Coordinates of C-alpha atoms and ligand atoms in Angstrom, one line a residue:
M1207 CA 8.7 9.7 -26.4
N1208 CA 5.7 8.0 -28.0
E1209 CA 2.5 8.8 -26.0
T1210 CA 1.2 5.3 -25.6
R1211 CA 4.1 3.0 -26.1
A1212 CA 7.2 2.3 -23.9
A1213 CA 10.2 3.7 -25.8
R1214 CA 13.7 2.3 -26.0
V1215 CA 15.9 5.3 -25.3
T1216 CA 19.2 3.5 -25.4
P1217 CA 19.8 -0.3 -25.8
R1218 CA 19.6 -0.6 -22.0
T1219 CA 17.3 2.3 -21.1
L1220 CA 13.5 2.3 -21.6
A1221 CA 11.1 5.1 -21.0
T1222 CA 7.5 4.9 -20.2
T1223 CA 4.8 6.9 -18.4
C1224 CA 4.1 4.4 -15.5
C1225 CA 6.4 1.5 -14.4
I1226 CA 4.8 -1.0 -12.1
A1227 CA 7.0 -3.4 -10.1
G1228 CA 5.1 -6.7 -9.5
G1229 CA 2.6 -8.6 -11.7
G1230 CA 0.3 -9.8 -8.9
P1231 CA -3.4 -8.8 -8.7
A1232 CA -2.6 -5.1 -7.9
G1233 CA 0.0 -4.6 -10.5
M1234 CA -1.8 -6.5 -13.3
M1235 CA -5.1 -4.7 -12.7
L1236 CA -3.4 -1.3 -12.6
G1237 CA -1.4 -2.1 -15.7
F1238 CA -4.6 -3.2 -17.5
L1239 CA -6.6 -0.1 -16.5
L1240 CA -3.8 2.4 -17.5
A1241 CA -3.2 0.7 -20.8
R1242 CA -6.9 0.7 -21.5
A1243 CA -6.9 4.5 -20.8
G1244 CA -4.2 5.0 -23.4
I1245 CA -1.3 5.4 -20.9
A1246 CA 2.1 3.8 -21.7
V1247 CA 2.8 1.3 -18.9
I1248 CA 5.4 -1.4 -18.2
V1249 CA 4.7 -4.1 -15.7
L1250 CA 7.7 -6.1 -14.3
E1251 CA 7.3 -9.5 -12.9
K1252 CA 10.3 -11.4 -11.6
H1253 CA 8.9 -14.9 -12.2
A1254 CA 8.8 -16.5 -15.6
D1255 CA 5.0 -17.2 -15.3
F1256 CA 2.1 -16.8 -12.9
L1257 CA 2.1 -20.5 -12.2
R1258 CA 2.7 -20.5 -8.5
D1259 CA 0.6 -22.6 -6.2
F1260 CA -1.5 -21.3 -3.3
R1261 CA -1.3 -17.6 -4.0
G1262 CA -4.8 -17.2 -2.8
D1263 CA -7.4 -18.1 -5.4
T1264 CA -10.5 -16.3 -4.3
I1265 CA -12.2 -13.8 -6.7
H1266 CA -14.8 -11.9 -4.7
P1267 CA -18.1 -10.5 -5.8
S1268 CA -16.8 -6.9 -5.8
T1269 CA -13.8 -8.0 -8.1
L1270 CA -16.3 -9.8 -10.3
E1271 CA -18.3 -6.6 -10.4
I1272 CA -15.3 -4.7 -11.6
M1273 CA -14.7 -7.3 -14.3
H1274 CA -18.3 -6.8 -15.4
E1275 CA -17.8 -3.0 -15.5
L1276 CA -14.8 -3.6 -17.7
G1277 CA -16.7 -6.0 -20.0
L1278 CA -14.5 -8.9 -19.0
L1279 CA -16.8 -10.9 -16.8
D1280 CA -18.3 -13.3 -19.3
G1281 CA -14.8 -14.2 -20.7
L1282 CA -13.4 -14.7 -17.2
L1283 CA -16.2 -17.0 -16.1
K1284 CA -15.6 -19.2 -19.1
L1285 CA -12.4 -20.2 -17.4
P1286 CA -12.7 -23.2 -15.0
H1287 CA -13.8 -22.1 -11.6
Q1288 CA -16.0 -23.2 -8.6
K1289 CA -18.7 -21.0 -7.3
V1290 CA -18.9 -20.5 -3.5
P1291 CA -22.4 -19.0 -2.7
A1292 CA -22.1 -19.6 1.1
I1293 CA -19.5 -20.4 3.7
R1294 CA -20.0 -22.9 6.4
A1295 CA -17.7 -23.4 9.4
Q1296 CA -17.4 -26.5 11.6
F1297 CA -16.6 -26.2 15.3
G1298 CA -15.8 -29.6 16.7
D1299 CA -18.7 -31.8 15.4
V1300 CA -21.1 -28.9 14.9
A1301 CA -21.4 -27.4 11.4
V1302 CA -22.7 -23.8 11.3
P1303 CA -23.6 -21.6 8.3
F1304 CA -21.5 -18.5 8.5
A1305 CA -21.9 -16.2 5.4
D1306 CA -24.5 -16.1 2.7
F1307 CA -23.6 -14.2 -0.5
S1308 CA -27.0 -14.8 -2.2
H1309 CA -28.4 -11.3 -1.2
L1310 CA -25.4 -9.2 -2.2
P1311 CA -26.3 -6.3 -4.5
T1312 CA -23.8 -7.5 -7.1
R1313 CA -24.1 -9.3 -10.4
C1314 CA -22.3 -12.4 -9.1
K1315 CA -23.6 -13.6 -5.7
F1316 CA -20.7 -15.9 -5.1
I1317 CA -17.0 -16.1 -4.6
A1318 CA -15.3 -17.6 -7.7
M1319 CA -12.5 -20.0 -6.8
M1320 CA -10.1 -19.8 -9.7
P1321 CA -6.3 -20.5 -9.8
Q1322 CA -4.7 -17.0 -9.5
W1323 CA -2.5 -17.8 -12.4
D1324 CA -5.6 -18.2 -14.6
F1325 CA -6.9 -14.8 -13.4
L1326 CA -3.6 -13.1 -14.0
D1327 CA -3.1 -14.7 -17.4
F1328 CA -6.5 -13.6 -18.4
L1329 CA -5.8 -10.0 -17.3
A1330 CA -2.5 -10.0 -19.1
G1331 CA -4.2 -11.3 -22.2
A1332 CA -6.8 -8.5 -22.0
A1333 CA -4.1 -5.9 -21.4
K1334 CA -1.9 -7.0 -24.3
R1335 CA -4.7 -5.9 -26.7
Y1336 CA -3.7 -2.3 -25.8
A1337 CA -0.7 -0.8 -27.6
G1338 CA 0.6 0.9 -24.5
F1339 CA 0.9 -2.2 -22.4
T1340 CA 4.3 -4.0 -21.9
L1341 CA 4.6 -7.0 -19.6
M1342 CA 8.2 -8.0 -18.9
M1343 CA 8.4 -11.4 -17.3
R1344 CA 11.5 -12.8 -15.6
T1345 CA 12.4 -9.2 -14.9
A1346 CA 13.2 -8.1 -11.4
A1347 CA 12.6 -4.5 -10.3
G1348 CA 15.6 -3.1 -8.4
A1349 CA 16.3 0.2 -6.7
P1350 CA 14.4 3.3 -7.7
I1351 CA 16.4 6.0 -9.5
E1352 CA 16.3 9.3 -7.7
E1353 CA 17.1 12.7 -9.1
G1354 CA 16.6 16.0 -7.3
G1355 CA 14.7 14.3 -4.5
R1356 CA 12.2 12.7 -6.9
I1357 CA 11.9 9.1 -8.1
V1358 CA 12.3 9.2 -11.9
G1359 CA 12.4 5.5 -12.7
L1360 CA 14.0 2.3 -11.5
R1361 CA 16.7 -0.2 -12.1
A1362 CA 15.8 -3.7 -13.3
A1363 CA 17.5 -6.9 -14.3
D1364 CA 16.5 -9.6 -16.8
D1365 CA 18.5 -12.6 -18.3
D1366 CA 20.6 -10.1 -20.3
G1367 CA 21.6 -8.1 -17.3
A1368 CA 20.8 -4.8 -15.7
F1369 CA 19.0 -1.9 -17.3
E1370 CA 17.0 1.2 -16.4
I1371 CA 13.5 2.3 -16.9
R1372 CA 12.6 6.0 -16.8
A1373 CA 9.0 6.7 -15.8
D1374 CA 6.8 9.6 -14.6
L1375 CA 5.5 7.3 -11.9
V1376 CA 6.8 4.1 -10.4
V1377 CA 4.3 1.9 -8.6
G1378 CA 5.4 -0.7 -6.1
A1379 CA 3.0 -3.6 -6.4
D1380 CA 5.6 -6.1 -5.4
G1381 CA 3.7 -7.7 -2.5
R1382 CA 4.3 -8.4 1.2
H1383 CA 8.1 -8.6 0.8
S1384 CA 8.2 -5.4 -1.3
T1385 CA 11.6 -3.9 -1.7
L1386 CA 10.2 -0.7 -3.1
R1387 CA 8.3 0.1 0.1
D1388 CA 11.7 0.7 1.8
S1389 CA 12.5 3.5 -0.7
I1390 CA 9.5 5.5 0.5
G1391 CA 11.2 6.0 3.9
A1392 CA 8.0 5.7 5.9
A1393 CA 7.5 3.6 9.0
V1394 CA 5.9 0.2 8.8
E1395 CA 3.2 -0.4 11.4
S1396 CA 3.4 -4.1 12.2
L1397 CA 0.1 -5.4 13.6
G1398 CA 1.2 -9.0 14.2
A1399 CA -0.3 -12.4 13.4
P1400 CA -0.5 -15.4 15.7
M1401 CA -0.5 -17.9 12.9
D1402 CA 1.2 -19.3 9.8
V1403 CA -0.4 -21.5 7.2
L1404 CA 0.6 -24.8 5.7
W1405 CA -0.8 -25.5 2.2
F1406 CA -1.0 -28.8 0.4
R1407 CA -3.3 -30.5 -1.9
L1408 CA -5.2 -33.8 -1.8
T1409 CA -7.1 -35.6 -4.6
R1410 CA -10.8 -34.9 -4.7
R1411 CA -12.9 -38.0 -5.4
A1412 CA -16.4 -38.7 -6.7
G1413 CA -18.7 -38.7 -3.7
D1414 CA -16.7 -36.0 -1.8
S1415 CA -18.7 -33.0 -0.7
D1416 CA -18.8 -30.0 -3.0
E1417 CA -18.5 -27.5 -0.2
T1418 CA -15.6 -25.5 1.0
V1419 CA -15.4 -26.2 4.7
G1420 CA -13.5 -24.6 7.5
R1421 CA -13.0 -26.9 10.5
F1422 CA -12.2 -25.5 14.0
D1423 CA -11.1 -28.0 16.6
A1424 CA -9.2 -27.7 19.9
G1425 CA -5.8 -26.4 18.9
R1426 CA -6.4 -26.8 15.2
I1427 CA -7.9 -24.9 12.2
Y1428 CA -8.2 -26.7 8.9
I1429 CA -9.7 -25.5 5.7
M1430 CA -10.4 -27.5 2.5
I1431 CA -11.3 -25.6 -0.6
N1432 CA -13.0 -27.4 -3.5
R1433 CA -10.7 -27.0 -6.5
G1434 CA -12.5 -29.4 -8.8
E1435 CA -10.0 -32.2 -9.3
H1436 CA -8.3 -31.6 -5.9
W1437 CA -8.8 -30.1 -2.5
Q1438 CA -6.6 -27.2 -1.6
C1439 CA -5.9 -27.7 2.1
A1440 CA -4.8 -25.1 4.6
F1441 CA -3.6 -26.2 8.0
V1442 CA -3.3 -23.2 10.3
I1443 CA -0.6 -23.5 12.9
A1444 CA 0.7 -21.2 15.7
K1445 CA 3.3 -18.8 14.4
G1446 CA 6.7 -20.2 14.2
S1447 CA 5.6 -23.8 15.1
F1448 CA 6.4 -25.4 11.8
D1449 CA 9.8 -26.7 12.9
A1450 CA 8.2 -28.4 15.9
I1451 CA 5.5 -30.0 13.6
R1452 CA 8.2 -31.3 11.2
A1453 CA 10.2 -32.7 14.2
R1454 CA 7.1 -34.7 15.3
G1455 CA 7.2 -36.4 11.9
L1456 CA 5.1 -36.7 8.7
P1457 CA 3.0 -39.7 9.9
E1458 CA 1.8 -37.6 12.9
F1459 CA 1.0 -34.7 10.6
R1460 CA -1.0 -37.0 8.2
D1461 CA -2.9 -38.4 11.3
D1462 CA -3.8 -34.8 12.3
V1463 CA -5.2 -34.1 8.9
A1464 CA -7.2 -37.4 8.8
A1465 CA -8.6 -36.7 12.3
L1466 CA -9.9 -33.3 11.1
A1467 CA -11.3 -34.6 7.8
P1468 CA -11.9 -38.4 8.2
F1469 CA -13.0 -38.8 4.6
V1470 CA -9.5 -38.0 3.3
R1471 CA -7.9 -40.6 5.5
D1472 CA -7.5 -42.9 2.5
R1473 CA -5.4 -40.3 0.7
V1474 CA -3.3 -38.5 3.2
G1475 CA -0.4 -40.6 1.9
E1476 CA -0.3 -38.2 -1.0
I1477 CA 1.6 -35.9 1.3
A1478 CA 4.7 -37.9 0.5
S1479 CA 7.3 -35.6 1.9
W1480 CA 7.6 -32.1 3.6
D1481 CA 8.3 -30.8 0.0
D1482 CA 4.5 -31.3 -0.6
V1483 CA 3.7 -28.9 2.3
K1484 CA 4.3 -25.2 1.7
L1485 CA 4.7 -22.8 4.6
L1486 CA 3.2 -19.4 4.1
T1487 CA 4.1 -17.0 6.8
V1488 CA 1.4 -14.5 7.7
A1489 CA 2.1 -10.9 8.3
V1490 CA -0.3 -8.0 8.8
D1491 CA 1.2 -4.5 8.5
R1492 CA 0.9 -1.2 6.7
L1493 CA 3.0 1.7 5.7
T1494 CA 2.2 5.0 7.5
R1495 CA 2.8 6.7 4.1
W1496 CA 2.2 4.9 0.8
Y1497 CA 4.1 7.4 -1.5
R1498 CA 6.9 9.8 -2.0
D1499 CA 7.5 12.1 -5.0
G1500 CA 7.3 9.8 -8.1
L1501 CA 6.6 6.5 -6.2
L1502 CA 3.4 4.9 -4.9
C1503 CA 2.9 1.6 -3.2
I1504 CA -0.4 -0.3 -3.5
G1505 CA -1.7 -3.7 -2.5
D1506 CA 0.3 -5.8 -0.1
A1507 CA 3.3 -3.6 -0.7
A1508 CA 1.4 -0.8 1.1
H1509 CA -0.5 -3.1 3.5
A1510 CA 0.1 -6.8 4.0
M1511 CA -3.1 -8.6 4.6
S1512 CA -3.9 -11.6 6.8
P1513 CA -5.5 -14.5 4.9
I1514 CA -8.6 -14.1 7.1
G1515 CA -11.7 -13.6 5.0
G1516 CA -9.5 -14.2 1.9
V1517 CA -9.8 -10.5 1.1
G1518 CA -6.2 -9.5 0.2
I1519 CA -6.6 -10.0 -3.6
N1520 CA -9.8 -8.0 -3.5
L1521 CA -8.2 -5.1 -1.6
A1522 CA -5.2 -5.2 -4.0
I1523 CA -7.6 -4.9 -7.0
Q1524 CA -9.6 -2.1 -5.3
D1525 CA -6.3 -0.2 -4.7
A1526 CA -5.5 -0.5 -8.4
V1527 CA -8.9 0.7 -9.4
A1528 CA -8.7 3.7 -7.1
A1529 CA -5.2 4.5 -8.3
A1530 CA -6.3 4.4 -11.9
N1531 CA -9.4 6.5 -11.2
L1532 CA -7.4 9.2 -9.4
L1533 CA -4.2 9.2 -11.5
T1534 CA -5.1 8.6 -15.2
A1535 CA -5.9 12.2 -16.1
R1536 CA -2.7 13.4 -14.4
L1537 CA -0.6 10.7 -16.1
R1538 CA -2.1 11.6 -19.4
E1539 CA -1.0 15.2 -18.8
R1540 CA 2.4 13.9 -17.6
R1541 CA 1.9 15.9 -14.4
V1542 CA 1.6 13.5 -11.5
A1543 CA 2.2 15.4 -8.3
T1544 CA 2.8 14.1 -4.8
D1545 CA -0.7 15.4 -3.8
D1546 CA -2.2 13.1 -6.4
L1547 CA -0.5 10.1 -4.7
R1548 CA -1.6 11.3 -1.3
R1549 CA -5.2 11.2 -2.6
V1550 CA -4.8 7.5 -3.4
Q1551 CA -3.7 6.7 0.1
R1552 CA -6.5 8.9 1.5
R1553 CA -9.1 7.0 -0.6
R1554 CA -7.8 3.6 0.3
E1555 CA -6.6 3.9 3.9
L1556 CA -9.9 3.7 5.6
P1557 CA -11.0 0.4 4.0
T1558 CA -7.5 -1.0 4.7
R1559 CA -7.5 0.0 8.3
W1560 CA -11.0 -1.3 8.9
T1561 CA -10.4 -4.5 7.1
Q1562 CA -7.1 -5.1 9.1
R1563 CA -8.9 -4.2 12.3
L1564 CA -11.6 -6.8 11.7
Q1565 CA -8.9 -9.4 10.7
L1566 CA -7.1 -8.6 14.0
V1567 CA -10.3 -9.1 16.0
V1568 CA -10.8 -12.6 14.4
Q1569 CA -7.0 -13.3 14.9
N1570 CA -7.0 -12.3 18.5
R1571 CA -10.4 -13.4 19.7
V1572 CA -11.0 -16.6 17.6
I1573 CA -7.7 -17.9 16.1
T1574 CA -5.5 -17.4 19.1
R1575 CA -8.1 -18.9 21.4
I1576 CA -8.7 -22.0 19.1
L1577 CA -4.9 -22.6 18.6
G1578 CA -4.4 -22.4 22.3
S1579 CA -7.3 -24.6 23.4
S1580 CA -7.2 -28.2 24.3
G1581 CA -10.8 -29.1 25.3
T1582 CA -14.0 -29.6 23.3
L1583 CA -14.6 -26.6 21.1
A1584 CA -18.0 -25.0 20.9
P1585 CA -18.9 -22.3 18.3
P1586 CA -18.4 -18.8 19.8
L1587 CA -21.6 -16.8 20.6
L1588 CA -21.3 -14.6 17.4
V1589 CA -21.2 -17.7 15.2
R1590 CA -24.1 -19.3 17.1
L1591 CA -26.1 -16.1 16.4
L1592 CA -25.3 -16.3 12.7
A1593 CA -26.4 -19.9 12.6
R1594 CA -29.7 -19.1 14.3
H1595 CA -30.6 -15.9 12.3
P1596 CA -30.1 -16.3 8.5
V1597 CA -30.5 -12.6 8.0
L1598 CA -27.4 -11.9 10.1
R1599 CA -25.3 -14.0 7.7
R1600 CA -25.6 -11.2 5.2
I1601 CA -23.3 -9.1 7.3
P1602 CA -20.1 -11.3 7.0
A1603 CA -21.1 -11.9 3.4
R1604 CA -21.1 -8.2 2.8
L1605 CA -17.8 -7.6 4.6
V1606 CA -16.0 -10.5 2.9
G1607 CA -17.8 -10.3 -0.5
I1608 CA -17.8 -6.5 -1.1
G1609 CA -15.8 -5.0 1.7
I1610 CA -15.7 -1.4 2.9
R1611 CA -15.9 1.4 0.3
P1612 CA -16.0 -0.7 -2.9
E1613 CA -14.4 1.0 -5.9
H1614 CA -15.9 1.3 -9.4
V1615 CA -14.2 1.9 -12.7
R1616 CA -14.5 5.6 -13.6
I1617 CA -12.1 5.9 -16.5
Ligands
FAD1191 C1 -1.2 -17.8 3.7 C2 -1.9 -16.8 2.9 C3 -3.1 -17.1 2.3 C4 -3.8 -16.1 1.6 N1 -5.0 -16.5 1.0 C5 -5.7 -15.6 0.3 C6 -6.9 -15.9 -0.3 O1 -7.3 -17.0 -0.4 N2 -7.6 -14.9 -0.9 C7 -7.1 -13.6 -0.9 O2 -7.8 -12.7 -1.5 N3 -6.0 -13.2 -0.3 C8 -5.3 -14.2 0.3 N4 -4.1 -13.9 0.9 C9 -3.6 -12.5 0.7 C10 -3.2 -12.2 -0.7 O3 -2.3 -13.2 -1.1 C11 -2.5 -10.8 -0.9 O4 -3.2 -9.9 -0.1 C12 -2.6 -10.4 -2.4 O5 -2.0 -11.4 -3.2 C13 -1.9 -9.1 -2.6 O6 -1.8 -8.8 -4.0 P1 -0.6 -7.9 -4.6 O7 -0.8 -7.8 -6.0 O8 -0.5 -6.7 -3.8 O9 0.7 -8.7 -4.2 P2 1.2 -10.2 -4.6 O10 0.0 -11.1 -4.9 O11 2.1 -10.6 -3.6 O12 2.0 -9.9 -6.0 C14 3.2 -9.3 -6.0 C15 3.9 -9.7 -7.3 O13 5.1 -9.0 -7.4 C16 6.2 -9.9 -7.8 N5 7.4 -9.3 -7.3 C17 7.9 -9.2 -6.1 N6 9.1 -8.6 -6.0 C18 9.3 -8.3 -7.3 C19 10.4 -7.6 -7.9 N7 11.4 -7.1 -7.2 N8 10.4 -7.4 -9.3 C20 9.4 -7.9 -10.0 N9 8.3 -8.5 -9.5 C21 8.3 -8.7 -8.2 C22 5.8 -11.2 -7.2 O14 6.4 -12.3 -7.9 C23 4.3 -11.2 -7.3 O15 3.9 -11.8 -8.5 C24 -3.3 -14.8 1.6 C25 -2.2 -14.5 2.2 C26 -1.5 -15.4 2.9 C27 -0.2 -15.1 3.6

């Protein structure tokens, strides 16, 4: 087999060094890094393009730092984006500053709001410059191929039918509903989530505020993210309550939105039907083991993240960087051992556990309480402290913007 390029062994069998299932942030970043290091890699993405709405569009300072280390930052920031240098939260009628990114020890002291499809397209474009990179869109990864107790490739299907890919390493980067994680045969620790999220968009007009605002009211949480021409709106609901909300009717839902953000009352009619409202179910879980011989899971496939803090993309990217740092030399030698895969989990497990633990604290202490409350809502003590002492706002900024044990490109 050619060292750097995926090879066609038979008309319906390909061979490569690393085959990645899933072209989300984890899969695309790992694909890019391996190809850049001269490793033959195939990334499979079941959709025809990256153009899906509301995939989470936050690019955090630590991800921007990685893009800088890769020499890609200037190009990335030429794409349309909005900079979020601080986060403010509104409890009832009281607005409180919550996180301030301006003191972070990173090149970019802001979160870049950019459609995820632009980010993934950009990464794909950068990766395609390397001979070893193959991206197969509209191609679904299927079951792994096992021989002698080791995963040696996987089955896949595109418009022309089923085929096989043989690989030294298969990576499951296929997200929260990963099918590859099942093949590892490890237990899934489900940590629970009290909420789901309804996403929709409303026009943004001249005279609207520039800021991304989270509004917390009795029984309701509503976030509006400035996306230039439109507001990306997230209405957080108690888990499993969407059917009851639909049964109440669309006019009532529009009224709820207008009550939380009165300045959009004139345009809530843009939510013309329930088809304009997308339900995203929230899950927080993790595999007890992220690997088996020949197969590794990273990103949400290894640990589904809550949307709290908007850190899931960042963690997925960090996993990809850690995996590339730890595995490139072994992939080049064509000698990836199970111990190498164990090292990736060991490296990334602590940040994952701590981040999920913090998300659970917010879910259980703040979100559950707000969704269950009916009286006037006052900011919790912690939030009041953040409002009173600007220096404290650097702590949530650091946790959200950089996270725990940030990775750097070492290959
Ligand atoms: C409601 C909600 C809001 C969120 N908001 C944010 C946010 O604002 N910011 C943030 O950082 N995180 C957010 N998250 C979390 C974030 O979406 C994930 O943590 C992150 O996308 C994980 O990246 P990933 O690459 O591991 O997986 P994914 O982004 O899920 O990517 C997996 C990819 O694999 C593809 N795929 C799946 N199965 C197959 C298959 N069999 N064959 C081929 N391809 C396949 C999928 O099409 C997808 O492109 C949110 C999560 C939820 C639930």
